Short mmCIF file of C-alpha atoms in Angstrom, two decimals:
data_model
loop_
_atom_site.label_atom_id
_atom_site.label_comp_id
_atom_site.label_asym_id
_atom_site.label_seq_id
_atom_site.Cartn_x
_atom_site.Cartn_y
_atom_site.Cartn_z
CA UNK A 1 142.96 167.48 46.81
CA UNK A 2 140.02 167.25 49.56
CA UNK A 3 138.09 165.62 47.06
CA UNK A 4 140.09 162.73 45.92
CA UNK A 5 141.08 162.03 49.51
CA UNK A 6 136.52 161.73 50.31
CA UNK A 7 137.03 158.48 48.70
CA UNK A 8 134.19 159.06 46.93
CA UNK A 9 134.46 156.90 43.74
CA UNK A 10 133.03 159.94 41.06
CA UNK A 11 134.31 162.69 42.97
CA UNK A 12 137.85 161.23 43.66
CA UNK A 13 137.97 160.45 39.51
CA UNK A 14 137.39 163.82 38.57
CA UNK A 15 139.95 164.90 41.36
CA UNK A 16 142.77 162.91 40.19
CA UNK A 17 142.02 163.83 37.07
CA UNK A 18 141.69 168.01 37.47
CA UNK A 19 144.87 167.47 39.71
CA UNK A 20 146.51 166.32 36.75
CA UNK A 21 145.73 168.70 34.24
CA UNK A 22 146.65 171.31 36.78
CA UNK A 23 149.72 169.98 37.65
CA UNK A 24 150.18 169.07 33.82
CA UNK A 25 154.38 169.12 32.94
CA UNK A 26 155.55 170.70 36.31
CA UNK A 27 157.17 166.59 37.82
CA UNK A 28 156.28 168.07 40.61
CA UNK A 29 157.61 165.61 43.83
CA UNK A 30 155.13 166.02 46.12
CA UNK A 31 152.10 165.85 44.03
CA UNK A 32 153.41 162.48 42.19
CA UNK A 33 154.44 161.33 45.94
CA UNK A 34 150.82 162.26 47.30
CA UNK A 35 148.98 160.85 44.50
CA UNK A 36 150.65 157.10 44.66
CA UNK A 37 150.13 157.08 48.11
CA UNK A 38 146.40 157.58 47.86
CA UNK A 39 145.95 154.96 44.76
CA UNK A 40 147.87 152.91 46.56
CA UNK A 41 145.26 153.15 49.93
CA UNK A 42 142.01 153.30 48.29
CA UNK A 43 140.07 150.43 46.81
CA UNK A 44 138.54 152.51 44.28
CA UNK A 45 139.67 151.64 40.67
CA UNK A 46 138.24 154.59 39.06
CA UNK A 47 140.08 156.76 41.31
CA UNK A 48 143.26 154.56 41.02
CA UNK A 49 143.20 154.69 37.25
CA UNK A 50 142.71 158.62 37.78
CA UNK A 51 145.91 158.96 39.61
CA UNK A 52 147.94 157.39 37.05
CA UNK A 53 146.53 159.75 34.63
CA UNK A 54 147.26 162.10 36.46
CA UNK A 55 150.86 161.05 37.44
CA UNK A 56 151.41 160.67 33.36
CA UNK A 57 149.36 164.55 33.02
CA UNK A 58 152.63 165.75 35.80
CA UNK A 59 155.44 163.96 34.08
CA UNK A 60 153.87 165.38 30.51
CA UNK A 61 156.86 166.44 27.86
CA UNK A 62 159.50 165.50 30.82
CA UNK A 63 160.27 161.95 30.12
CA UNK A 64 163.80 162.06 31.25
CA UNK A 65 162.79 163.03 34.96
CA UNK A 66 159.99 160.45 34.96
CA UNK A 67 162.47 157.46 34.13
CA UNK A 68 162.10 156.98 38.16
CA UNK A 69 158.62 156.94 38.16
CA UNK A 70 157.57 155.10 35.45
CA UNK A 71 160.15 151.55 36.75
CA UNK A 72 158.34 152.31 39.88
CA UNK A 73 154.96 152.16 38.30
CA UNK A 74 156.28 149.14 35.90
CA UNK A 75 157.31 147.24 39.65
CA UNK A 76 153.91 148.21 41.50
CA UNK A 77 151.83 145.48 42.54
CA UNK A 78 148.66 147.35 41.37
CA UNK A 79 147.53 146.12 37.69
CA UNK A 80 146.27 149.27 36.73
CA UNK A 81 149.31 151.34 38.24
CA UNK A 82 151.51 148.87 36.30
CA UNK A 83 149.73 149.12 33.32
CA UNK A 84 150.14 152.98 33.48
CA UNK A 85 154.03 152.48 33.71
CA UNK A 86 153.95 149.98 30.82
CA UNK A 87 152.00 152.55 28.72
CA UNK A 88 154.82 155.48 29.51
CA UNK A 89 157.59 153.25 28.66
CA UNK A 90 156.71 152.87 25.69
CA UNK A 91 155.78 156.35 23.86
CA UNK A 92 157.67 157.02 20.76
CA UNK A 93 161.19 158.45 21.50
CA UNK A 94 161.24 157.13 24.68
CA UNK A 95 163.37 154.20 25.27
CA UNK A 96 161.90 150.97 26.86
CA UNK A 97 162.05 150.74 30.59
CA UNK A 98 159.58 148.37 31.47
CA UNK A 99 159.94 144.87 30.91
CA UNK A 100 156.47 142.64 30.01
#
């Protein structure tokens, strides 16, 4: 978590990222609360697009829960954050949340 929050473009990628696979199917609230905050704050795309991996990597197999999260991430200002919701909404067997 120290290392995403450098704001080091490389470092904070591969943070986001290993924060996701570690994380990976547990919805866990405060990691999914922590990691919009940050790719919300930096200017970094690489790490913003590495937070919404890794917000899909906590949500993994537990669609149902992330119903919340993904209209949030359909509503978000950020293109790449919205793009991210988009993408979850519409995985086979999943119904259609966000509207484009």
């Amino acid at each position: 978590k120290t290392a995403l929050f450098i704001d080091s473009a490389v470092a904070g990628e591969a943070a986001g990222y290993a924060i996701g696979l570690l994380m990976l199917g547990t919805n866990n609230e405060r990691a999914i609360q922590d990691l919009l905050a940050y790719a919300h704050d930096t200017q970094h795309e690489k790490i913003i697009r590495a937070c919404a991996i890794a917000l899909a990597l906590i949500v993994f197999k537990r669609e149902e829960e992330a119903e919340t999260l993904i209209q949030q991430l359909c509503l978000d200002k950020d293109p790449i954050l919205r793009h991210g919701g988009s993408a979850d909404a519409h995985v086979p067997g999943h119904h259609r949340l966000c509207q484009t």
